Short mmCIF file of C-alpha atoms in Angstrom, two decimals:
data_model
loop_
_atom_site.label_atom_id
_atom_site.label_comp_id
_atom_site.label_asym_id
_atom_site.label_seq_id
_atom_site.Cartn_x
_atom_site.Cartn_y
_atom_site.Cartn_z
CA UNK A 167 191.41 39.82 30.79
CA UNK A 168 193.30 40.08 27.52
CA UNK A 169 195.89 37.56 28.68
CA UNK A 170 193.26 34.96 29.55
CA UNK A 171 191.39 35.56 26.29
CA UNK A 172 194.53 35.09 24.20
CA UNK A 173 195.49 31.97 26.17
CA UNK A 174 192.11 30.23 25.82
CA UNK A 175 191.44 27.58 23.20
CA UNK A 176 188.57 28.09 20.68
CA UNK A 177 186.31 25.98 22.90
CA UNK A 178 187.72 27.19 26.21
CA UNK A 179 185.86 29.04 28.94
CA UNK A 180 187.41 31.59 31.29
CA UNK A 181 185.77 32.86 34.47
CA UNK A 182 187.21 35.98 36.10
CA UNK A 183 186.28 38.11 39.10
CA UNK A 184 187.17 41.71 38.35
CA UNK A 185 185.91 45.31 38.73
CA UNK A 186 183.19 46.70 36.46
CA UNK A 187 184.95 49.90 35.43
CA UNK A 188 185.45 48.89 31.80
CA UNK A 189 181.66 48.65 31.45
CA UNK A 190 181.05 52.20 32.73
CA UNK A 191 184.06 54.32 31.69
CA UNK A 192 183.63 56.09 28.36
CA UNK A 193 187.31 55.73 27.39
CA UNK A 194 187.21 51.95 27.87
CA UNK A 195 185.12 51.37 24.72
CA UNK A 196 187.64 49.08 22.88
CA UNK A 197 187.97 46.76 25.87
CA UNK A 198 184.22 46.90 26.56
CA UNK A 199 183.42 45.94 22.96
CA UNK A 200 185.63 42.85 23.13
CA UNK A 201 184.17 41.91 26.52
CA UNK A 202 180.61 42.08 25.18
CA UNK A 203 181.49 39.79 22.29
CA UNK A 204 183.09 37.21 24.60
CA UNK A 205 180.72 37.32 27.58
CA UNK A 206 178.44 34.37 28.33
CA UNK A 207 177.54 35.17 31.97
CA UNK A 208 177.71 38.46 33.85
CA UNK A 209 176.86 38.59 37.56
CA UNK A 210 177.34 42.01 39.13
CA UNK A 211 177.78 42.05 42.92
CA UNK A 212 177.78 44.64 45.66
CA UNK A 213 179.61 43.42 48.77
CA UNK A 214 177.16 44.86 51.33
CA UNK A 215 177.03 41.50 53.13
CA UNK A 216 180.84 41.64 53.41
CA UNK A 217 181.21 38.07 52.21
CA UNK A 218 184.45 38.78 50.39
CA UNK A 219 187.64 40.77 50.85
CA UNK A 220 186.30 43.72 48.86
CA UNK A 221 185.11 47.11 50.14
CA UNK A 222 181.36 46.97 50.74
CA UNK A 223 180.69 49.87 48.34
CA UNK A 224 182.84 48.52 45.50
CA UNK A 225 180.95 47.01 42.59
CA UNK A 226 182.56 43.99 40.98
CA UNK A 227 181.45 41.05 38.92
CA UNK A 228 181.84 37.39 38.06
CA UNK A 229 182.40 37.22 34.30
CA UNK A 230 182.36 34.06 32.20
CA UNK A 231 184.07 34.51 28.82
CA UNK A 232 184.48 32.28 25.78
CA UNK A 233 185.46 32.73 22.11
CA UNK A 234 184.22 35.97 20.47
CA UNK A 235 180.85 35.87 18.69
CA UNK A 236 179.65 37.93 15.75
CA UNK A 237 177.10 39.68 17.98
CA UNK A 238 176.85 39.77 21.79
CA UNK A 239 174.63 37.26 23.56
CA UNK A 240 175.00 36.80 27.29
CA UNK A 241 173.03 36.36 30.47
CA UNK A 242 173.25 39.13 33.06
CA UNK A 243 172.01 40.05 36.53
CA UNK A 244 172.84 43.16 38.57
CA UNK A 245 172.69 44.31 42.19
CA UNK A 246 173.37 40.86 43.60
CA UNK A 247 174.44 40.51 47.23
CA UNK A 248 174.94 36.74 47.46
CA UNK A 249 176.12 34.17 44.85
CA UNK A 250 173.22 31.85 45.68
CA UNK A 251 170.81 34.49 44.37
CA UNK A 252 172.23 34.17 40.85
CA UNK A 253 172.25 30.36 40.94
CA UNK A 254 168.67 30.07 42.21
CA UNK A 255 167.34 32.77 39.88
CA UNK A 256 168.36 30.69 36.85
CA UNK A 257 165.93 27.95 37.89
CA UNK A 258 163.19 30.15 39.35
CA UNK A 259 159.61 29.76 38.06
CA UNK A 260 158.78 33.47 38.05
CA UNK A 261 156.30 33.38 40.93
CA UNK A 262 156.22 35.88 43.79
CA UNK A 263 156.88 39.62 43.99
CA UNK A 264 159.70 41.18 42.02
CA UNK A 265 162.95 41.68 43.94
CA UNK A 266 164.48 45.10 44.43
CA UNK A 267 167.55 46.52 46.10
CA UNK A 268 166.05 45.86 49.55
CA UNK A 269 163.22 43.65 50.77
CA UNK A 270 160.13 44.65 52.78
CA UNK A 271 162.12 44.36 56.03
CA UNK A 272 164.75 46.78 54.80
CA UNK A 273 167.39 44.08 54.34
CA UNK A 274 169.50 43.72 51.21
CA UNK A 275 167.27 41.75 48.86
CA UNK A 276 168.66 38.25 48.31
CA UNK A 277 165.45 36.71 46.97
CA UNK A 278 165.99 34.73 43.75
CA UNK A 279 163.63 35.44 40.87
CA UNK A 280 163.50 34.57 37.21
CA UNK A 281 163.04 38.24 36.35
CA UNK A 282 166.42 39.11 37.80
CA UNK A 283 167.93 37.49 34.72
CA UNK A 284 168.29 39.59 31.60
CA UNK A 285 169.42 38.25 28.24
CA UNK A 286 171.63 40.90 26.64
CA UNK A 287 171.80 41.07 22.86
CA UNK A 288 171.87 43.75 20.19
CA UNK A 289 168.46 45.26 21.02
CA UNK A 290 169.36 45.65 24.70
CA UNK A 291 172.69 47.29 23.88
CA UNK A 292 170.87 49.71 21.57
CA UNK A 293 168.51 50.60 24.42
CA UNK A 294 171.51 51.23 26.68
CA UNK A 295 173.02 53.38 23.95
CA UNK A 296 169.87 55.50 23.74
CA UNK A 297 170.02 56.06 27.50
CA UNK A 298 173.72 56.86 27.79
CA UNK A 299 175.45 57.64 24.52
CA UNK A 300 175.55 60.16 21.69
CA UNK A 301 174.03 59.24 18.35
CA UNK A 302 177.44 58.70 16.76
CA UNK A 303 178.53 56.12 19.36
CA UNK A 304 178.56 52.56 17.91
CA UNK A 305 176.04 50.43 19.76
CA UNK A 306 178.75 47.85 20.52
CA UNK A 307 180.66 50.52 22.43
CA UNK A 308 177.78 51.56 24.69
CA UNK A 309 178.30 51.62 28.41
CA UNK A 310 176.35 49.21 30.59
CA UNK A 311 173.06 50.11 32.28
CA UNK A 312 172.26 48.28 35.51
CA UNK A 313 168.66 47.28 36.30
CA UNK A 314 167.67 44.95 39.10
CA UNK A 315 164.83 43.14 37.29
CA UNK A 316 163.35 42.75 33.80
CA UNK A 317 160.29 44.92 34.56
CA UNK A 318 162.62 47.81 35.37
CA UNK A 319 164.50 47.09 32.14
CA UNK A 320 161.21 47.20 30.20
CA UNK A 321 160.35 50.62 31.68
CA UNK A 322 163.82 51.84 30.77
CA UNK A 323 163.24 50.69 27.19
CA UNK A 324 160.00 52.70 27.03
CA UNK A 325 161.71 55.79 28.42
CA UNK A 326 164.56 55.41 25.94
CA UNK A 327 162.08 56.02 23.10
CA UNK A 328 160.85 59.36 24.52
CA UNK A 329 162.04 62.84 23.45
CA UNK A 330 165.15 64.00 25.30
CA UNK A 331 166.29 67.02 27.27
CA UNK A 332 168.90 67.76 24.60
CA UNK A 333 166.05 68.88 22.32
CA UNK A 334 165.36 71.80 24.68
CA UNK A 335 168.71 73.47 23.88
CA UNK A 336 169.44 74.22 27.51
CA UNK A 337 172.76 75.75 28.50
CA UNK A 338 174.77 74.43 31.44
CA UNK A 339 177.18 75.77 34.04
CA UNK A 340 179.47 74.08 36.56
CA UNK A 341 179.94 77.34 38.46
CA UNK A 342 183.07 78.21 40.41
CA UNK A 343 185.78 75.60 40.73
CA UNK A 344 185.79 74.88 44.46
CA UNK A 345 189.58 74.61 44.57
CA UNK A 346 191.03 76.66 41.70
CA UNK A 347 188.73 79.69 41.93
CA UNK A 348 189.07 79.80 45.69
CA UNK A 349 192.86 79.97 45.29
CA UNK A 350 192.44 82.76 42.76
CA UNK A 351 190.54 84.75 45.37
CA UNK A 352 187.01 84.90 43.95
CA UNK A 353 185.63 83.61 47.25
CA UNK A 354 186.79 82.28 50.56
CA UNK A 355 185.60 79.98 53.34
CA UNK A 356 183.49 81.71 55.94
CA UNK A 357 180.02 81.32 57.38
CA UNK A 358 177.49 84.07 56.82
CA UNK A 359 173.89 85.05 56.10
CA UNK A 360 174.05 86.98 52.81
CA UNK A 361 172.02 90.17 52.52
CA UNK A 362 171.37 89.50 48.85
CA UNK A 363 171.16 86.55 46.47
CA UNK A 364 174.06 88.24 44.65
CA UNK A 365 176.25 87.10 47.56
CA UNK A 366 174.97 83.50 47.69
CA UNK A 367 177.36 80.68 46.74
CA UNK A 368 175.43 77.41 46.86
CA UNK A 369 176.78 73.95 47.65
CA UNK A 370 175.19 70.58 47.05
CA UNK A 371 173.63 70.12 50.52
CA UNK A 372 171.62 73.33 50.10
CA UNK A 373 169.50 71.54 47.48
CA UNK A 374 166.68 69.07 47.94
CA UNK A 375 164.21 67.53 45.50
CA UNK A 376 162.14 70.50 44.27
CA UNK A 377 163.50 72.43 47.26
CA UNK A 378 166.17 75.11 46.71
CA UNK A 379 166.91 75.65 50.39
CA UNK A 380 166.45 72.43 52.31
CA UNK A 381 169.54 72.85 54.51
CA UNK A 382 172.12 75.45 55.44
CA UNK A 383 175.54 75.14 57.12
CA UNK A 384 175.86 75.68 60.85
CA UNK A 385 178.14 78.52 62.02
CA UNK A 386 180.46 75.91 63.57
CA UNK A 387 181.26 74.38 60.14
CA UNK A 388 183.09 71.47 61.79
CA UNK A 389 182.61 69.11 58.83
CA UNK A 390 180.79 68.69 55.55
CA UNK A 391 177.91 67.19 57.55
CA UNK A 392 177.56 70.14 59.91
CA UNK A 393 174.34 71.37 58.29
CA UNK A 394 170.86 72.03 59.67
CA UNK A 395 167.46 71.45 58.07
CA UNK A 396 165.56 74.63 57.23
CA UNK A 397 162.02 75.14 58.55
CA UNK A 398 160.01 75.71 55.37
CA UNK A 399 156.78 76.35 57.26
CA UNK A 400 158.23 79.35 59.12
CA UNK A 401 160.32 80.63 56.22
CA UNK A 402 160.17 84.45 55.95
CA UNK A 403 159.29 85.85 52.52
CA UNK A 404 162.73 87.46 52.24
CA UNK A 405 164.72 84.46 53.54
CA UNK A 406 168.18 83.79 52.14
CA UNK A 407 170.05 80.67 53.33
CA UNK A 408 173.33 80.81 55.18
CA UNK A 409 176.41 79.91 53.17
CA UNK A 410 179.88 78.54 53.91
CA UNK A 411 181.58 80.52 51.11
CA UNK A 412 181.64 84.31 50.84
CA UNK A 413 182.33 86.19 47.56
CA UNK A 414 185.12 88.66 47.03
CA UNK A 415 183.59 91.52 45.03
CA UNK A 416 186.95 93.22 44.73
CA UNK A 417 187.66 90.58 42.10
CA UNK A 418 185.83 90.62 38.73
CA UNK A 419 183.27 88.33 40.34
CA UNK A 420 180.43 88.77 37.83
CA UNK A 421 182.64 89.17 34.77
CA UNK A 422 184.45 85.87 35.31
CA UNK A 423 181.39 83.75 36.12
CA UNK A 424 179.92 81.37 33.52
CA UNK A 425 178.24 83.06 30.57
CA UNK A 426 175.43 81.90 28.28
CA UNK A 427 174.59 83.05 24.77
CA UNK A 428 171.21 84.72 24.23
CA UNK A 429 169.16 84.70 21.02
CA UNK A 430 171.04 87.75 19.74
CA UNK A 431 174.39 86.00 20.07
CA UNK A 432 175.44 88.07 23.08
CA UNK A 433 177.17 86.44 26.08
CA UNK A 434 175.41 87.13 29.39
CA UNK A 435 176.31 85.99 32.91
CA UNK A 436 174.37 82.81 33.74
CA UNK A 437 173.65 84.22 37.18
CA UNK A 438 171.20 86.73 35.68
CA UNK A 439 168.64 83.96 35.11
CA UNK A 440 166.52 81.48 37.07
CA UNK A 441 168.11 78.05 36.70
CA UNK A 442 167.57 74.40 37.57
CA UNK A 443 170.35 73.30 39.91
CA UNK A 444 171.30 69.82 41.11
CA UNK A 445 174.04 68.06 43.02
CA UNK A 446 176.74 66.93 40.61
CA UNK A 447 177.40 63.66 42.43
CA UNK A 448 174.85 61.61 44.32
CA UNK A 449 174.39 58.07 45.62
CA UNK A 450 172.59 55.63 43.33
CA UNK A 451 171.15 53.76 46.32
CA UNK A 452 170.18 56.75 48.47
CA UNK A 453 166.82 58.43 49.07
CA UNK A 454 167.17 60.01 45.65
CA UNK A 455 169.98 60.37 43.14
CA UNK A 456 168.76 63.55 41.44
CA UNK A 457 168.07 66.67 43.54
CA UNK A 458 166.85 69.34 41.09
CA UNK A 459 165.69 72.72 42.42
CA UNK A 460 165.13 76.23 41.05
CA UNK A 461 167.60 78.90 42.09
CA UNK A 462 166.99 82.66 41.66
CA UNK A 463 169.01 85.25 39.71
CA UNK A 464 172.18 86.49 41.36
CA UNK A 465 173.05 83.13 42.82
CA UNK A 466 176.34 81.39 42.06
CA UNK A 467 177.49 77.92 43.04
CA UNK A 468 180.59 75.76 43.23
CA UNK A 469 181.20 72.81 40.95
CA UNK A 470 179.56 70.37 43.38
CA UNK A 471 176.43 71.79 41.78
CA UNK A 472 175.49 71.99 38.08
CA UNK A 473 172.86 74.32 36.65
CA UNK A 474 170.83 74.40 33.45
CA UNK A 475 168.77 77.17 31.97
CA UNK A 476 168.08 79.54 29.12
CA UNK A 477 169.38 83.05 28.43
CA UNK A 478 165.91 84.37 27.66
CA UNK A 479 163.02 86.34 29.11
CA UNK A 480 160.93 85.15 32.05
CA UNK A 481 158.01 84.33 29.75
CA UNK A 482 160.29 82.06 27.70
CA UNK A 483 161.39 79.90 30.63
CA UNK A 484 158.80 77.14 30.09
CA UNK A 485 161.39 74.70 28.70
CA UNK A 486 163.66 75.23 31.70
CA UNK A 487 160.73 74.69 34.09
CA UNK A 488 159.59 71.56 32.28
CA UNK A 489 163.16 70.26 32.53
CA UNK A 490 163.15 70.86 36.29
CA UNK A 491 159.77 69.20 36.76
CA UNK A 492 160.71 66.11 34.76
CA UNK A 493 164.13 65.84 36.42
CA UNK A 494 162.40 65.91 39.82
CA UNK A 495 160.30 62.85 38.92
CA UNK A 496 160.91 59.27 40.05
CA UNK A 497 161.20 58.09 36.46
CA UNK A 498 163.99 60.51 35.55
CA UNK A 499 165.76 59.60 38.77
CA UNK A 500 165.43 55.92 37.83
CA UNK A 501 167.06 56.57 34.44
CA UNK A 502 169.86 58.56 36.05
CA UNK A 503 170.62 56.08 38.85
CA UNK A 504 170.73 53.25 36.30
CA UNK A 505 173.56 55.07 34.56
CA UNK A 506 175.98 56.43 37.18
CA UNK A 507 176.72 58.80 40.03
CA UNK A 508 178.28 61.74 38.15
CA UNK A 509 175.37 63.79 36.89
CA UNK A 510 177.08 65.62 34.05
CA UNK A 511 175.08 67.54 31.42
CA UNK A 512 175.73 64.76 28.89
CA UNK A 513 173.73 62.38 31.09
CA UNK A 514 171.00 64.90 31.93
CA UNK A 515 170.47 65.62 28.23
CA UNK A 516 169.61 61.93 27.72
CA UNK A 517 166.71 61.97 30.19
CA UNK A 518 163.12 62.11 28.89
CA UNK A 519 160.91 65.19 28.67
CA UNK A 520 157.59 65.97 26.98
CA UNK A 521 156.70 69.54 26.00
CA UNK A 522 153.39 71.10 24.97
CA UNK A 523 151.27 68.77 27.06
CA UNK A 524 148.49 69.40 29.58
CA UNK A 525 150.33 66.98 31.86
CA UNK A 526 153.56 68.96 31.52
CA UNK A 527 151.70 72.09 32.61
CA UNK A 528 150.36 70.22 35.67
CA UNK A 529 153.84 69.02 36.59
CA UNK A 530 155.35 72.47 36.02
CA UNK A 531 152.88 74.33 38.23
CA UNK A 532 153.40 71.80 41.05
CA UNK A 533 157.15 72.16 40.61
CA UNK A 534 156.86 75.94 40.83
CA UNK A 535 154.76 75.79 44.00
CA UNK A 536 157.32 73.53 45.65
CA UNK A 537 160.27 75.76 44.67
CA UNK A 538 158.97 79.33 44.87
CA UNK A 539 159.39 79.56 48.63
CA UNK A 540 160.39 83.23 48.89
CA UNK A 541 159.69 86.54 47.18
CA UNK A 542 162.87 86.08 45.13
CA UNK A 543 160.71 83.87 42.88
CA UNK A 544 157.85 86.37 42.53
CA UNK A 545 158.83 87.63 39.03
CA UNK A 546 159.03 84.08 37.65
CA UNK A 547 155.71 83.07 39.25
CA UNK A 548 154.00 86.15 37.82
CA UNK A 549 155.43 85.61 34.34
CA UNK A 550 154.35 81.96 34.15
CA UNK A 551 150.98 82.05 35.94
CA UNK A 552 149.94 85.72 35.55
CA UNK A 553 149.28 85.74 39.30
CA UNK A 554 151.00 87.76 42.00
CA UNK A 555 153.21 85.83 44.38
CA UNK A 556 152.09 85.88 48.03
CA UNK A 557 153.32 84.13 51.14
CA UNK A 558 150.62 81.48 50.55
CA UNK A 559 151.69 80.75 46.97
CA UNK A 560 154.32 78.09 47.79
CA UNK A 561 153.47 74.77 49.42
CA UNK A 562 155.11 74.73 52.84
CA UNK A 563 153.28 71.98 54.74
CA UNK A 564 155.17 68.64 54.69
CA UNK A 565 152.16 66.46 53.84
CA UNK A 566 151.02 68.78 51.05
CA UNK A 567 154.54 68.83 49.63
CA UNK A 568 154.47 65.02 49.63
CA UNK A 569 151.23 65.10 47.62
CA UNK A 570 152.55 67.74 45.20
CA UNK A 571 155.66 65.73 44.36
CA UNK A 572 153.48 62.69 43.73
CA UNK A 573 151.39 64.84 41.38
CA UNK A 574 154.56 65.50 39.40
CA UNK A 575 155.52 61.82 39.38
CA UNK A 576 152.07 60.74 38.16
CA UNK A 577 151.79 63.47 35.50
CA UNK A 578 155.27 62.68 34.15
CA UNK A 579 154.54 58.94 34.06
CA UNK A 580 151.28 59.50 32.17
CA UNK A 581 152.96 61.79 29.66
CA UNK A 582 155.60 59.12 29.00
CA UNK A 583 153.04 56.30 28.64
CA UNK A 584 154.25 54.51 31.75
CA UNK A 585 151.44 52.68 33.55
CA UNK A 586 150.74 53.28 37.21
CA UNK A 587 151.67 49.66 37.96
CA UNK A 588 155.04 50.20 36.27
CA UNK A 589 155.54 53.45 38.17
CA UNK A 590 154.81 51.75 41.50
CA UNK A 591 157.13 48.86 40.60
CA UNK A 592 159.96 51.35 40.00
CA UNK A 593 159.25 52.99 43.37
CA UNK A 594 159.07 49.65 45.17
CA UNK A 595 162.17 48.03 43.67
CA UNK A 596 164.51 50.94 42.84
CA UNK A 597 164.03 53.33 45.79
CA UNK A 598 164.46 51.29 48.99
CA UNK A 599 165.60 54.20 51.16
CA UNK A 600 162.63 56.34 50.12
CA UNK A 601 160.30 53.43 50.78
CA UNK A 602 161.79 52.89 54.24
CA UNK A 603 161.40 56.59 55.06
CA UNK A 604 157.79 56.42 53.89
CA UNK A 605 157.18 53.52 56.25
CA UNK A 606 158.93 55.14 59.21
CA UNK A 607 158.01 58.84 58.95
CA UNK A 608 154.85 59.91 60.74
CA UNK A 609 152.67 62.96 60.08
CA UNK A 610 150.34 64.58 62.56
CA UNK A 611 146.73 65.70 62.09
CA UNK A 612 147.93 69.04 60.66
CA UNK A 613 150.19 67.43 58.05
CA UNK A 614 153.46 68.21 59.85
CA UNK A 615 156.16 65.55 59.82
CA UNK A 616 156.56 64.47 63.43
CA UNK A 617 159.97 65.49 64.79
CA UNK A 618 162.42 62.61 65.41
CA UNK A 619 162.63 63.51 69.11
CA UNK A 620 158.86 63.13 69.45
CA UNK A 621 158.88 59.87 67.51
CA UNK A 622 161.49 58.43 69.88
CA UNK A 623 159.24 59.18 72.85
CA UNK A 624 156.27 57.74 70.97
CA UNK A 625 158.07 54.43 70.37
CA UNK A 626 158.61 53.97 74.11
CA UNK A 627 154.87 54.04 74.84
CA UNK A 628 152.77 50.98 75.40
CA UNK A 629 150.10 50.15 72.86
CA UNK A 630 147.14 52.51 73.22
CA UNK A 631 149.09 55.11 75.23
CA UNK A 632 149.52 58.71 74.07
CA UNK A 633 152.13 61.28 74.85
CA UNK A 634 150.88 64.08 77.11
CA UNK A 635 150.48 67.47 75.41
CA UNK A 636 153.56 68.99 77.04
CA UNK A 637 155.73 66.26 75.48
CA UNK A 638 154.30 66.85 72.02
CA UNK A 639 155.74 70.34 71.70
CA UNK A 640 159.01 70.74 69.86
CA UNK A 641 161.14 73.73 68.91
CA UNK A 642 162.69 73.69 65.44
CA UNK A 643 166.46 74.16 65.90
CA UNK A 644 166.82 76.38 62.81
CA UNK A 645 163.78 78.70 63.09
CA UNK A 646 163.33 78.43 66.86
CA UNK A 647 159.57 78.17 66.22
CA UNK A 648 157.68 75.80 68.54
CA UNK A 649 155.23 73.31 67.09
CA UNK A 650 152.59 71.20 68.81
CA UNK A 651 152.01 67.80 67.18
CA UNK A 652 148.39 66.73 67.24
CA UNK A 653 147.22 63.11 67.19
CA UNK A 654 146.75 60.92 65.22
CA UNK A 655 150.29 60.24 63.97
CA UNK A 656 150.18 58.28 60.70
CA UNK A 657 152.53 57.36 57.83
CA UNK A 658 151.77 58.33 54.25
CA UNK A 659 151.14 55.70 51.58
CA UNK A 660 153.06 56.80 48.48
CA UNK A 661 151.74 54.05 46.22
CA UNK A 662 148.14 54.87 47.13
CA UNK A 663 148.80 58.56 46.57
CA UNK A 664 150.50 57.93 43.21
CA UNK A 665 147.59 55.79 42.04
CA UNK A 666 145.06 58.45 43.08
CA UNK A 667 146.98 61.20 41.26
CA UNK A 668 147.42 59.00 38.21
CA UNK A 669 143.70 58.20 38.04
CA UNK A 670 142.77 61.86 38.48
CA UNK A 671 145.02 63.07 35.67
CA UNK A 672 144.19 60.11 33.41
CA UNK A 673 140.55 61.20 33.61
CA UNK A 674 141.53 64.74 32.64
CA UNK A 675 140.64 66.19 36.04
CA UNK A 676 143.13 68.74 37.37
CA UNK A 677 143.56 69.12 41.09
#
């Protein structure tokens, strides 16, 4: 890059295909600044169609440079899969639905559209800075934010003006180092069902969106994918998930774990508190990028998980709970996946949150009911709601959990002044895997998600036929509980559900 810039004449133009790392790595600020000033065209590609001799997951770009300007001014488009998309988008009239990452058929979206094209200048870079950088970072040094269309960029600009997580003064922990602390002897590999949360060492796959125990490792532990989904409907009140790491309490296990400072200035083990936990690294094109869940006191985790919380009493955990609720929302996930795959505290602190709002209370209670699956959460539930926890307190049914998460998404959007049309556009264009699952997953008359084995049999039927009752019974491999799936089998419409929740809360009516 520098060689071609120095070799070009004052009126020369240089076009280079190269990786995008200088736009996203914090230490590359000097090179990034000079690139912004010289850029005229920026087309970012993902080689999913395997058109070129580049790994299909590698992001790269076509960059057209010229002489440096006083301020940046260039045309940009991201998440392109074919060169023709960029060419045709430049002359598009703006008609038709907005493109996303995938089209309605689940194929990589190659549709040209005028709104794929973003003109990047000072105001855009300042928006990117507000999403990604600290206040003292020069706006010319900001890392690049990737949005697939201008409507998504407009939502991002709105969210960039909202209050941030950093204002909550949360404390963070990366837990045990999966390599170093294992070598030191604080824990070792080995499958087991802990008798207490004090013996639980969580890994990323344990965590789902608003679900602290969505999977557990199989005893075979043959690979990092050898995990089984947990049956939330049959979950005992005292359930503790199986783990693949076991603690060594002969070591100073508690003394050496991460500590947080309380209001008195004393350092206390982070594991004494309820915390929001999430996977440290996640795919930006997957079902979700952010998987935030509440974990109970006593629990530790390896550095594939990061936690946030407060060293304070149960009654003073409202900020932590609001953080968890907002982080579980589609809009926070959208901000995060626009910025990168490593979900460090510095990125999480830049995400939006609103405190002291009726809508925040709605989102928080829904978040609690999705997370408080066992009696380990009873003290927190009691402290926040002044109600005793019972087996019926958490939401266990799959369809009801779907509705509850949409309640959170709608309440968060309303609190951030994002319209329901904008919220649905983000869902439609930024979350293709979620949208495909919503189209493919079926739920029975009792709100249970139909097991994949039953769905396979269903697909083989002729139109109008039904599976006999004996073929609609399925035993959950984790709980060994048998379920009978009752017709009709139907998908759930997330956009319709989001709009209904949005309208309900906009009118001030709580569910």
